[in-house]
Amino acid sequence: MSNTDAGLGGGIADLEPLALQKEQKAWYWYDWANSAYVTTVSTVLFAPYIIAIAKEAAVDNRISLLGLSVAPGSLPSYLVTISTIISAIVLPLMGPIADRTANKKRLLATFAWLGALSGSLIFFATGSNWQIGAVGFFLANILLGASLVVNDSILPLISDEENRDRVSSRGWAWGYLGGGLLLAVNLALVTVLPFGLSTGEAARISMLSACIWWAAFTLIPYLRLRDHEPVLPPVEGGKHGIIAESFGQLGRTLRELPRYPVALNFLLAYLFFNDGIQTVIASASTYGSEELGFGQSVLIGTILLVQFVAFGGALVFGRLAARFGSKNTILGGLVIWMVIVTAALFLPEEGLVPFLLLGVAIGVVLGGTQALARSYFSLLIPRGKEAEYFSFYHAMDRGTSWFGTLVFGLVYQLTDSYRPAIFALIAFFVLGGALLLRVDTARGIRDAGNEVPAVI
């Protein structure tokens, strides 16, 4: 580490190894906290619940959303689309503010607690009152994205370049474990329906529990993380001065982006392969039910299987990255994704064992590729602007996440089969991998002013 880096207030050189490890362990808990909300609410329970509530309020199978007449079954998709578009606009504006904030843990907790509070509004969506649930989910989705920008920007502050892959992979692993544990409990509640609960009541309680889990476990990073003084110079004028200067900083960063072409090339590669990953996950249940004929119990079991396998997969990928480098390991993961979508093309109808094996394969690469993408990108961005660049990273993730679903939908419409639709996603992994091959890791790390790890 250079003398300049060692002199940064709150920098990683100022922390003793034991204190650094404590911070890393505290940081893992935020993945544990928010993943429970993502799995229980966003992935499994919200869509079917809000559709059922909206159908109660529908007139001629239509409801009014922002003045538009939409079918109840389309409501979750519209809410996700609108919130992701707004997130793609808002997150880059928030990044510079986070970079000028020493107390990042407070900013992280604020977004998390407001997100959990917003998500809790879904509990009050009963009868035909779908609007309060829609508002709660919409706000929670935006606030979750904001919290993830801050959380990811803390990674370079608590780990050096040599350990970044390991720390990021363990965070993802904890997230899958925490999300899987609560999801198992909640799915048992929805399936067994104890104490005379209805399915709707069990779903509401489960989604509320995920919000409480998110808020409660956020206390751990809030209490145990340290303040890290910003690298960017302080701004006079209090909060208003910080906000004004932060917006000016965003403009300056947009102009200087061409100075970091390697980071931009990686973002372009990430756009493609991450969109492929997200579309496979989003479409897997539809493929399993509509094309392969599996019932809800098999799909639920497969979701849980993927969650727990992903816990081990993230750890394995972290170790592989230590030996072969994160770029090569990500590329290996993309090859496995290509095999997965190719195998899905030939899965036999109601073939349970092949379907479960495919779920295991997805779990192995799911957490690993995403965790290493996060740590790899952190090596390519300049110190002091972590939140700003991670805001672009998440804006890329959210703002372009409709490409894959569009291709999936168009291919299905043209062929009337989900098999070629799922196979068509191989293009995203091929393009993402080809672009990633062109990324010059060593140059990108040097351009950003970071230390080049022994293995890249």
Tab-separated table of C-alpha atoms in Angstrom:
chain	number	residue	atom	x	y	z
A	1	MET	CA	0.000	0.000	0.000
A	2	SER	CA	1.301	3.418	-0.867
A	3	ASN	CA	2.085	6.120	1.677
A	4	THR	CA	-0.818	8.131	0.326
A	5	ASP	CA	-3.234	5.302	1.001
A	6	ALA	CA	-1.780	4.715	4.441
A	7	GLY	CA	-2.418	8.319	5.374
A	8	LEU	CA	-6.098	8.347	4.518
A	9	GLY	CA	-8.263	8.956	7.567
A	10	GLY	CA	-10.288	5.873	8.353
A	11	GLY	CA	-8.435	3.948	5.611
A	12	ILE	CA	-7.781	0.245	5.792
A	13	ALA	CA	-4.137	0.815	6.796
A	14	ASP	CA	-5.305	2.480	10.034
A	15	LEU	CA	-7.097	-0.642	11.211
A	16	GLU	CA	-5.469	-3.471	13.114
A	17	PRO	CA	-6.071	-6.945	11.646
A	18	LEU	CA	-8.398	-7.969	14.471
A	19	ALA	CA	-10.467	-4.803	14.145
A	20	LEU	CA	-10.582	-5.275	10.378
A	21	GLN	CA	-11.901	-8.811	10.787
A	22	LYS	CA	-14.574	-7.587	13.191
A	23	GLU	CA	-15.722	-5.036	10.647
A	24	GLN	CA	-15.868	-7.651	7.919
A	25	LYS	CA	-17.988	-9.945	10.083
A	26	ALA	CA	-20.305	-7.059	10.913
A	27	TRP	CA	-20.580	-6.203	7.217
A	28	TYR	CA	-21.634	-9.763	6.339
A	29	TRP	CA	-24.756	-9.319	8.442
A	30	TYR	CA	-26.269	-6.793	6.056
A	31	ASP	CA	-26.344	-9.385	3.275
A	32	TRP	CA	-27.978	-11.714	5.820
A	33	ALA	CA	-30.498	-8.982	6.707
A	34	ASN	CA	-31.688	-7.766	3.304
A	35	SER	CA	-31.619	-11.142	1.533
A	36	ALA	CA	-34.497	-12.360	3.711
A	37	TYR	CA	-36.663	-9.577	2.315
A	38	VAL	CA	-35.548	-10.271	-1.250
A	39	THR	CA	-36.307	-14.000	-1.070
A	40	THR	CA	-39.499	-14.041	1.002
A	41	VAL	CA	-41.143	-10.884	-0.362
A	42	SER	CA	-39.708	-9.947	-3.759
A	43	THR	CA	-39.016	-13.445	-5.095
A	44	VAL	CA	-41.788	-15.651	-3.695
A	45	LEU	CA	-44.794	-14.180	-1.890
A	46	PHE	CA	-45.488	-10.607	-2.976
A	47	ALA	CA	-46.513	-11.212	-6.597
A	48	PRO	CA	-49.173	-13.889	-6.013
A	49	TYR	CA	-50.521	-12.073	-2.949
A	50	ILE	CA	-50.879	-8.623	-4.523
A	51	ILE	CA	-52.430	-10.158	-7.652
A	52	ALA	CA	-55.070	-11.869	-5.510
A	53	ILE	CA	-55.822	-8.614	-3.668
A	54	ALA	CA	-55.955	-6.613	-6.907
A	55	LYS	CA	-58.399	-9.101	-8.417
A	56	GLU	CA	-60.812	-8.340	-5.569
A	57	ALA	CA	-60.800	-4.671	-6.582
A	58	ALA	CA	-60.824	-5.246	-10.346
A	59	VAL	CA	-63.687	-4.162	-12.547
A	60	ASP	CA	-63.881	-6.178	-15.783
A	61	ASN	CA	-60.490	-7.630	-14.816
A	62	ARG	CA	-58.878	-4.181	-14.808
A	63	ILE	CA	-57.473	-1.874	-12.124
A	64	SER	CA	-56.192	1.685	-12.421
A	65	LEU	CA	-52.445	2.177	-11.930
A	66	LEU	CA	-51.277	5.778	-12.334
A	67	GLY	CA	-54.314	6.394	-14.495
A	68	LEU	CA	-53.623	3.391	-16.730
A	69	SER	CA	-55.982	0.444	-16.982
A	70	VAL	CA	-53.991	-2.745	-16.298
A	71	ALA	CA	-54.781	-6.379	-15.594
A	72	PRO	CA	-54.215	-7.456	-11.961
A	73	GLY	CA	-51.805	-10.139	-13.131
A	74	SER	CA	-49.522	-7.466	-14.614
A	75	LEU	CA	-49.370	-5.358	-11.440
A	76	PRO	CA	-46.170	-6.854	-9.891
A	77	SER	CA	-44.285	-6.544	-13.190
A	78	TYR	CA	-45.300	-2.910	-13.599
A	79	LEU	CA	-44.296	-2.093	-10.017
A	80	VAL	CA	-40.873	-3.682	-10.491
A	81	THR	CA	-40.374	-1.943	-13.839
A	82	ILE	CA	-41.325	1.528	-12.561
A	83	SER	CA	-39.254	1.221	-9.384
A	84	THR	CA	-36.182	-0.037	-11.258
A	85	ILE	CA	-36.349	2.804	-13.772
A	86	ILE	CA	-36.608	5.369	-10.990
A	87	SER	CA	-33.772	3.641	-9.128
A	88	ALA	CA	-31.574	3.877	-12.205
A	89	ILE	CA	-32.126	7.648	-12.165
A	90	VAL	CA	-31.889	8.235	-8.415
A	91	LEU	CA	-28.983	6.002	-7.413
A	92	PRO	CA	-26.250	7.888	-9.347
A	93	LEU	CA	-27.453	11.096	-7.703
A	94	MET	CA	-27.124	9.528	-4.263
A	95	GLY	CA	-23.625	8.072	-4.728
A	96	PRO	CA	-21.633	11.309	-4.379
A	97	ILE	CA	-23.470	12.127	-1.146
A	98	ALA	CA	-22.506	8.751	0.326
A	99	ASP	CA	-18.860	9.251	-0.666
A	100	ARG	CA	-18.720	12.519	1.279
A	101	THR	CA	-20.246	10.925	4.384
A	102	ALA	CA	-17.959	9.585	7.103
A	103	ASN	CA	-20.774	7.790	8.911
A	104	LYS	CA	-21.717	5.433	6.096
A	105	LYS	CA	-23.149	2.901	8.517
A	106	ARG	CA	-25.793	5.432	9.564
A	107	LEU	CA	-26.686	6.098	5.935
A	108	LEU	CA	-26.861	2.346	5.302
A	109	ALA	CA	-29.122	1.794	8.318
A	110	THR	CA	-31.347	4.734	7.420
A	111	PHE	CA	-32.076	3.360	3.956
A	112	ALA	CA	-32.529	-0.149	5.354
A	113	TRP	CA	-34.918	0.858	8.140
A	114	LEU	CA	-36.966	3.093	5.865
A	115	GLY	CA	-37.082	0.237	3.346
A	116	ALA	CA	-38.207	-2.248	5.989
A	117	LEU	CA	-40.833	0.212	7.244
A	118	SER	CA	-42.114	0.711	3.711
A	119	GLY	CA	-42.226	-3.028	3.071
A	120	SER	CA	-44.226	-3.481	6.254
A	121	LEU	CA	-47.088	-1.587	4.626
A	122	ILE	CA	-47.792	-4.738	2.613
A	123	PHE	CA	-49.134	-6.298	5.825
A	124	PHE	CA	-52.013	-3.805	5.740
A	125	ALA	CA	-52.996	-4.643	2.165
A	126	THR	CA	-56.193	-6.596	2.820
A	127	GLY	CA	-59.551	-7.013	1.163
A	128	SER	CA	-59.365	-5.004	-2.050
A	129	ASN	CA	-56.869	-2.420	-0.746
A	130	TRP	CA	-53.983	-3.330	-3.041
A	131	GLN	CA	-52.770	0.273	-3.278
A	132	ILE	CA	-51.053	0.377	0.124
A	133	GLY	CA	-49.207	-2.840	-0.650
A	134	ALA	CA	-48.133	-1.504	-4.041
A	135	VAL	CA	-46.813	1.729	-2.502
A	136	GLY	CA	-44.961	-0.172	0.222
A	137	PHE	CA	-43.298	-2.547	-2.242
A	138	PHE	CA	-42.432	0.283	-4.632
A	139	LEU	CA	-40.701	2.358	-1.928
A	140	ALA	CA	-38.974	-0.651	-0.383
A	141	ASN	CA	-37.510	-1.624	-3.761
A	142	ILE	CA	-35.984	1.834	-4.270
A	143	LEU	CA	-34.659	2.062	-0.703
A	144	LEU	CA	-33.193	-1.431	-0.936
A	145	GLY	CA	-31.230	-0.353	-4.010
A	146	ALA	CA	-29.947	2.740	-2.200
A	147	SER	CA	-28.837	0.670	0.788
A	148	LEU	CA	-26.982	-1.773	-1.465
A	149	VAL	CA	-25.018	1.087	-3.045
A	150	VAL	CA	-23.828	2.192	0.401
A	151	ASN	CA	-23.197	-1.389	1.515
A	152	ASP	CA	-21.098	-2.245	-1.534
A	153	SER	CA	-19.132	0.997	-1.201
A	154	ILE	CA	-18.041	-0.107	2.290
A	155	LEU	CA	-16.361	-3.254	0.891
A	156	PRO	CA	-13.173	-1.455	-0.296
A	157	LEU	CA	-12.936	0.324	3.069
A	158	ILE	CA	-12.821	-2.863	5.138
A	159	SER	CA	-10.732	-5.131	2.890
A	160	ASP	CA	-7.565	-4.705	0.884
A	161	GLU	CA	-7.192	-5.785	-2.716
A	162	GLU	CA	-5.827	-9.226	-1.809
A	163	ASN	CA	-8.838	-10.142	0.346
A	164	ARG	CA	-11.652	-8.421	-1.537
A	165	ASP	CA	-12.928	-11.567	-3.306
A	166	ARG	CA	-12.985	-13.575	-0.076
A	167	VAL	CA	-14.885	-10.914	1.852
A	168	SER	CA	-17.412	-10.282	-0.913
A	169	SER	CA	-18.032	-14.022	-1.396
A	170	ARG	CA	-18.631	-14.578	2.306
A	171	GLY	CA	-21.105	-11.700	2.359
A	172	TRP	CA	-23.078	-13.255	-0.500
A	173	ALA	CA	-22.913	-16.662	1.203
A	174	TRP	CA	-24.329	-15.252	4.430
A	175	GLY	CA	-27.065	-13.600	2.412
A	176	TYR	CA	-28.170	-16.843	0.808
A	177	LEU	CA	-28.059	-18.663	4.139
A	178	GLY	CA	-30.101	-16.031	5.969
A	179	GLY	CA	-32.579	-15.646	3.139
A	180	GLY	CA	-32.976	-19.406	2.821
A	181	LEU	CA	-33.549	-19.979	6.537
A	182	LEU	CA	-36.344	-17.424	6.853
A	183	LEU	CA	-37.870	-18.496	3.543
A	184	ALA	CA	-38.018	-22.117	4.782
A	185	VAL	CA	-39.853	-21.012	7.919
A	186	ASN	CA	-42.246	-18.797	5.993
A	187	LEU	CA	-43.017	-21.394	3.351
A	188	ALA	CA	-43.766	-23.876	6.127
A	189	LEU	CA	-46.155	-21.321	7.626
A	190	VAL	CA	-47.912	-20.725	4.298
A	191	THR	CA	-48.117	-24.457	3.585
A	192	VAL	CA	-49.173	-25.794	7.010
A	193	LEU	CA	-51.420	-22.821	7.968
A	194	PRO	CA	-51.279	-23.343	11.762
A	195	PHE	CA	-53.608	-21.666	14.307
A	196	GLY	CA	-56.414	-21.504	11.776
A	197	LEU	CA	-54.619	-18.985	9.557
A	198	SER	CA	-55.824	-18.426	6.024
A	199	THR	CA	-53.318	-18.484	3.160
A	200	GLY	CA	-53.544	-14.706	2.830
A	201	GLU	CA	-52.955	-14.149	6.555
A	202	ALA	CA	-49.971	-16.494	6.534
A	203	ALA	CA	-48.505	-14.665	3.522
A	204	ARG	CA	-48.957	-11.265	5.211
A	205	ILE	CA	-47.296	-12.483	8.425
A	206	SER	CA	-44.435	-14.011	6.448
A	207	MET	CA	-43.777	-10.791	4.509
A	208	LEU	CA	-43.939	-8.753	7.725
A	209	SER	CA	-41.438	-11.127	9.349
A	210	ALA	CA	-39.029	-10.510	6.464
A	211	CYS	CA	-39.259	-6.748	7.016
A	212	ILE	CA	-38.675	-7.163	10.756
A	213	TRP	CA	-35.712	-9.462	10.010
A	214	TRP	CA	-34.263	-6.866	7.606
A	215	ALA	CA	-34.560	-4.076	10.159
A	216	ALA	CA	-33.396	-6.090	13.168
A	217	PHE	CA	-30.228	-7.582	11.699
A	218	THR	CA	-29.234	-4.215	10.211
A	219	LEU	CA	-28.509	-3.235	13.815
A	220	ILE	CA	-25.356	-5.380	13.743
A	221	PRO	CA	-23.485	-3.482	10.995
A	222	TYR	CA	-24.890	-0.216	12.362
A	223	LEU	CA	-23.400	-0.863	15.797
A	224	ARG	CA	-20.156	-2.598	14.801
A	225	LEU	CA	-18.925	-0.862	11.653
A	226	ARG	CA	-16.604	2.118	12.087
A	227	ASP	CA	-16.776	5.556	10.579
A	228	HIS	CA	-14.458	6.058	7.596
A	229	GLU	CA	-13.489	9.632	6.855
A	230	PRO	CA	-14.147	10.466	3.185
A	231	VAL	CA	-11.183	10.823	0.857
A	232	LEU	CA	-12.840	13.689	-0.990
A	233	PRO	CA	-12.229	17.068	0.693
A	234	PRO	CA	-14.832	18.271	3.210
A	235	VAL	CA	-17.453	20.727	2.041
A	236	GLU	CA	-18.412	23.926	3.808
A	237	GLY	CA	-22.016	24.873	4.332
A	238	GLY	CA	-23.455	21.926	6.242
A	239	LYS	CA	-25.915	19.530	4.688
A	240	HIS	CA	-26.951	21.905	1.916
A	241	GLY	CA	-23.315	22.415	0.932
A	242	ILE	CA	-22.693	18.668	0.858
A	243	ILE	CA	-25.703	18.065	-1.370
A	244	ALA	CA	-24.791	20.879	-3.762
A	245	GLU	CA	-21.169	19.804	-4.008
A	246	SER	CA	-22.154	16.165	-4.401
A	247	PHE	CA	-24.290	16.949	-7.427
A	248	GLY	CA	-21.389	18.925	-8.863
A	249	GLN	CA	-19.127	15.952	-8.180
A	250	LEU	CA	-21.482	13.678	-10.118
A	251	GLY	CA	-21.100	15.921	-13.156
A	252	ARG	CA	-17.325	15.907	-12.846
A	253	THR	CA	-17.273	12.119	-12.495
A	254	LEU	CA	-19.388	11.652	-15.614
A	255	ARG	CA	-16.844	13.747	-17.509
A	256	GLU	CA	-13.899	11.757	-16.138
A	257	LEU	CA	-15.402	8.309	-16.789
A	258	PRO	CA	-13.450	7.934	-20.067
A	259	ARG	CA	-10.288	7.993	-17.933
A	260	TYR	CA	-11.315	4.563	-16.626
A	261	PRO	CA	-12.097	2.636	-19.833
A	262	VAL	CA	-11.486	-0.741	-18.197
A	263	ALA	CA	-14.163	-0.098	-15.579
A	264	LEU	CA	-16.547	0.972	-18.343
A	265	ASN	CA	-15.766	-2.158	-20.359
A	266	PHE	CA	-16.501	-4.308	-17.336
A	267	LEU	CA	-19.806	-2.507	-16.731
A	268	LEU	CA	-20.782	-3.283	-20.314
A	269	ALA	CA	-19.901	-6.960	-19.848
A	270	TYR	CA	-21.777	-6.971	-16.537
A	271	LEU	CA	-24.835	-5.487	-18.258
A	272	PHE	CA	-25.120	-8.568	-20.460
A	273	PHE	CA	-24.184	-11.472	-18.216
A	274	ASN	CA	-26.002	-10.151	-15.137
A	275	ASP	CA	-29.148	-9.579	-17.182
A	276	GLY	CA	-28.903	-13.189	-18.316
A	277	ILE	CA	-28.577	-14.377	-14.719
A	278	GLN	CA	-31.511	-12.280	-13.499
A	279	THR	CA	-33.735	-13.463	-16.346
A	280	VAL	CA	-32.956	-17.138	-15.721
A	281	ILE	CA	-33.892	-16.715	-12.054
A	282	ALA	CA	-37.022	-14.698	-12.840
A	283	SER	CA	-38.179	-17.185	-15.475
A	284	ALA	CA	-37.273	-20.453	-13.770
A	285	SER	CA	-40.589	-20.939	-11.945
A	286	THR	CA	-42.569	-20.122	-15.107
A	287	TYR	CA	-40.463	-22.589	-17.081
A	288	GLY	CA	-40.851	-25.263	-14.424
A	289	SER	CA	-44.623	-24.917	-14.131
A	290	GLU	CA	-45.717	-24.074	-17.678
A	291	GLU	CA	-43.212	-26.066	-19.758
A	292	LEU	CA	-42.248	-28.968	-17.479
A	293	GLY	CA	-45.542	-29.347	-15.621
A	294	PHE	CA	-44.295	-29.190	-12.033
A	295	GLY	CA	-46.595	-28.210	-9.181
A	296	GLN	CA	-46.065	-25.519	-6.556
A	297	SER	CA	-44.501	-27.896	-4.016
A	298	VAL	CA	-41.705	-28.901	-6.411
A	299	LEU	CA	-41.024	-25.279	-7.348
A	300	ILE	CA	-40.892	-24.217	-3.690
A	301	GLY	CA	-38.533	-27.066	-2.865
A	302	THR	CA	-36.288	-26.133	-5.775
A	303	ILE	CA	-36.165	-22.495	-4.659
A	304	LEU	CA	-34.991	-23.599	-1.207
A	305	LEU	CA	-32.463	-25.977	-2.766
A	306	VAL	CA	-30.993	-23.149	-4.868
A	307	GLN	CA	-30.748	-20.875	-1.801
A	308	PHE	CA	-28.759	-23.327	0.301
A	309	VAL	CA	-26.546	-24.574	-2.533
A	310	ALA	CA	-25.764	-20.933	-3.381
A	311	PHE	CA	-24.389	-20.503	0.146
A	312	GLY	CA	-21.695	-23.100	-0.547
A	313	GLY	CA	-21.273	-21.978	-4.145
A	314	ALA	CA	-20.335	-18.451	-3.113
A	315	LEU	CA	-17.674	-19.760	-0.721
A	316	VAL	CA	-16.264	-22.137	-3.338
A	317	PHE	CA	-16.050	-19.369	-5.929
A	318	GLY	CA	-14.234	-17.177	-3.401
A	319	ARG	CA	-11.590	-19.873	-2.978
A	320	LEU	CA	-11.307	-20.450	-6.706
A	321	ALA	CA	-10.765	-16.720	-7.219
A	322	ALA	CA	-7.890	-16.798	-4.728
A	323	ARG	CA	-6.187	-19.416	-6.910
A	324	PHE	CA	-7.181	-18.491	-10.457
A	325	GLY	CA	-8.191	-14.822	-10.173
A	326	SER	CA	-11.675	-13.342	-10.060
A	327	LYS	CA	-11.913	-12.628	-13.803
A	328	ASN	CA	-11.051	-16.203	-14.792
A	329	THR	CA	-13.422	-17.578	-12.160
A	330	ILE	CA	-16.280	-15.379	-13.384
A	331	LEU	CA	-15.586	-16.563	-16.946
A	332	GLY	CA	-15.730	-20.165	-15.741
A	333	GLY	CA	-19.058	-19.391	-14.084
A	334	LEU	CA	-20.423	-17.943	-17.326
A	335	VAL	CA	-19.501	-21.168	-19.137
A	336	ILE	CA	-21.551	-23.071	-16.552
A	337	TRP	CA	-24.466	-20.664	-17.127
A	338	MET	CA	-24.259	-21.478	-20.850
A	339	VAL	CA	-24.409	-25.185	-20.027
A	340	ILE	CA	-27.419	-24.563	-17.756
A	341	VAL	CA	-29.560	-22.818	-20.390
A	342	THR	CA	-28.526	-25.420	-22.972
A	343	ALA	CA	-29.492	-28.270	-20.650
A	344	ALA	CA	-32.824	-26.549	-19.941
A	345	LEU	CA	-33.633	-26.833	-23.650
A	346	PHE	CA	-33.640	-30.639	-23.365
A	347	LEU	CA	-35.128	-31.213	-19.900
A	348	PRO	CA	-37.851	-33.893	-20.056
A	349	GLU	CA	-41.355	-32.946	-18.997
A	350	GLU	CA	-41.974	-33.830	-15.322
A	351	GLY	CA	-38.380	-35.077	-15.054
A	352	LEU	CA	-37.840	-34.289	-11.382
A	353	VAL	CA	-34.231	-35.438	-10.966
A	354	PRO	CA	-32.872	-33.499	-13.998
A	355	PHE	CA	-34.805	-30.421	-12.846
A	356	LEU	CA	-33.318	-30.642	-9.341
A	357	LEU	CA	-29.831	-31.162	-10.777
A	358	LEU	CA	-30.321	-28.025	-12.830
A	359	GLY	CA	-31.317	-26.218	-9.636
A	360	VAL	CA	-28.095	-27.399	-7.980
A	361	ALA	CA	-26.054	-26.105	-10.927
A	362	ILE	CA	-27.800	-22.726	-10.721
A	363	GLY	CA	-27.111	-22.539	-6.994
A	364	VAL	CA	-23.414	-23.279	-7.475
A	365	VAL	CA	-22.825	-20.381	-9.890
A	366	LEU	CA	-25.519	-17.942	-8.766
A	367	GLY	CA	-23.895	-16.507	-5.658
A	368	GLY	CA	-20.346	-16.979	-6.899
A	369	THR	CA	-20.597	-14.975	-10.111
A	370	GLN	CA	-22.470	-12.116	-8.444
A	371	ALA	CA	-20.139	-11.935	-5.440
A	372	LEU	CA	-17.008	-11.883	-7.590
A	373	ALA	CA	-18.492	-9.308	-9.970
A	374	ARG	CA	-18.902	-6.984	-6.976
A	375	SER	CA	-15.356	-7.463	-5.677
A	376	TYR	CA	-13.824	-7.374	-9.166
A	377	PHE	CA	-15.478	-4.052	-9.970
A	378	SER	CA	-14.259	-2.609	-6.660
A	379	LEU	CA	-10.680	-3.047	-7.897
A	380	LEU	CA	-11.338	-0.932	-10.995
A	381	ILE	CA	-12.737	2.191	-9.293
A	382	PRO	CA	-10.798	5.102	-7.742
A	383	ARG	CA	-10.498	5.283	-3.975
A	384	GLY	CA	-12.867	7.765	-2.357
A	385	LYS	CA	-15.563	7.396	-5.011
A	386	GLU	CA	-16.759	3.910	-4.098
A	387	ALA	CA	-20.429	4.781	-3.599
A	388	GLU	CA	-20.508	6.901	-6.727
A	389	TYR	CA	-19.199	4.111	-8.941
A	390	PHE	CA	-21.278	1.457	-7.225
A	391	SER	CA	-24.319	3.642	-7.870
A	392	PHE	CA	-23.528	3.344	-11.598
A	393	TYR	CA	-23.025	-0.385	-11.067
A	394	HIS	CA	-26.485	-0.803	-9.521
A	395	ALA	CA	-28.075	1.615	-11.974
A	396	MET	CA	-26.701	-0.569	-14.767
A	397	ASP	CA	-28.138	-3.598	-13.003
A	398	ARG	CA	-31.585	-2.078	-12.509
A	399	GLY	CA	-31.913	0.173	-15.510
A	400	THR	CA	-31.166	-2.525	-18.075
A	401	SER	CA	-32.726	-5.536	-16.332
A	402	TRP	CA	-35.558	-5.650	-18.852
A	403	PHE	CA	-33.396	-6.704	-21.820
A	404	GLY	CA	-33.365	-10.362	-20.875
A	405	THR	CA	-37.051	-10.568	-20.019
A	406	LEU	CA	-37.858	-8.836	-23.310
A	407	VAL	CA	-35.868	-11.420	-25.285
A	408	PHE	CA	-37.431	-14.245	-23.278
A	409	GLY	CA	-40.938	-12.915	-23.940
A	410	LEU	CA	-40.351	-12.258	-27.652
A	411	VAL	CA	-38.894	-15.711	-28.311
A	412	TYR	CA	-41.798	-17.327	-26.474
A	413	GLN	CA	-44.267	-15.255	-28.486
A	414	LEU	CA	-42.607	-16.306	-31.766
A	415	THR	CA	-42.234	-20.005	-30.908
A	416	ASP	CA	-45.031	-20.611	-28.382
A	417	SER	CA	-42.521	-22.593	-26.301
A	418	TYR	CA	-40.469	-21.736	-23.231
A	419	ARG	CA	-37.634	-24.048	-24.293
A	420	PRO	CA	-36.163	-21.845	-27.050
A	421	ALA	CA	-36.994	-18.814	-24.879
A	422	ILE	CA	-34.769	-20.003	-22.033
A	423	PHE	CA	-32.057	-21.145	-24.470
A	424	ALA	CA	-32.034	-17.723	-26.173
A	425	LEU	CA	-30.545	-16.298	-22.963
A	426	ILE	CA	-27.244	-17.963	-23.859
A	427	ALA	CA	-26.583	-14.893	-26.027
A	428	PHE	CA	-26.283	-12.752	-22.873
A	429	PHE	CA	-23.628	-15.054	-21.383
A	430	VAL	CA	-21.725	-15.319	-24.664
A	431	LEU	CA	-21.678	-11.543	-25.180
A	432	GLY	CA	-20.906	-10.848	-21.520
A	433	GLY	CA	-18.068	-13.374	-21.531
A	434	ALA	CA	-16.628	-12.057	-24.807
A	435	LEU	CA	-16.594	-8.510	-23.448
A	436	LEU	CA	-15.109	-9.657	-20.140
A	437	LEU	CA	-12.276	-11.419	-22.001
A	438	ARG	CA	-11.248	-8.025	-23.366
A	439	VAL	CA	-11.022	-6.417	-19.919
A	440	ASP	CA	-7.388	-5.727	-18.982
A	441	THR	CA	-7.532	-6.310	-15.233
A	442	ALA	CA	-4.023	-5.155	-14.332
A	443	ARG	CA	-4.376	-1.946	-16.333
A	444	GLY	CA	-7.767	-1.199	-14.819
A	445	ILE	CA	-6.457	-1.609	-11.285
A	446	ARG	CA	-3.466	0.629	-12.001
A	447	ASP	CA	-5.650	3.273	-13.701
A	448	ALA	CA	-7.789	3.422	-10.556
A	449	GLY	CA	-4.720	3.834	-8.346
A	450	ASN	CA	-5.230	0.558	-6.466
A	451	GLU	CA	-2.730	-2.156	-5.558
A	452	VAL	CA	-2.573	-5.063	-8.022
A	453	PRO	CA	-3.261	-8.333	-6.124
A	454	ALA	CA	-0.840	-11.229	-6.485
A	455	VAL	CA	-3.497	-13.223	-8.352
A	456	ILE	CA	-5.774	-11.442	-10.814
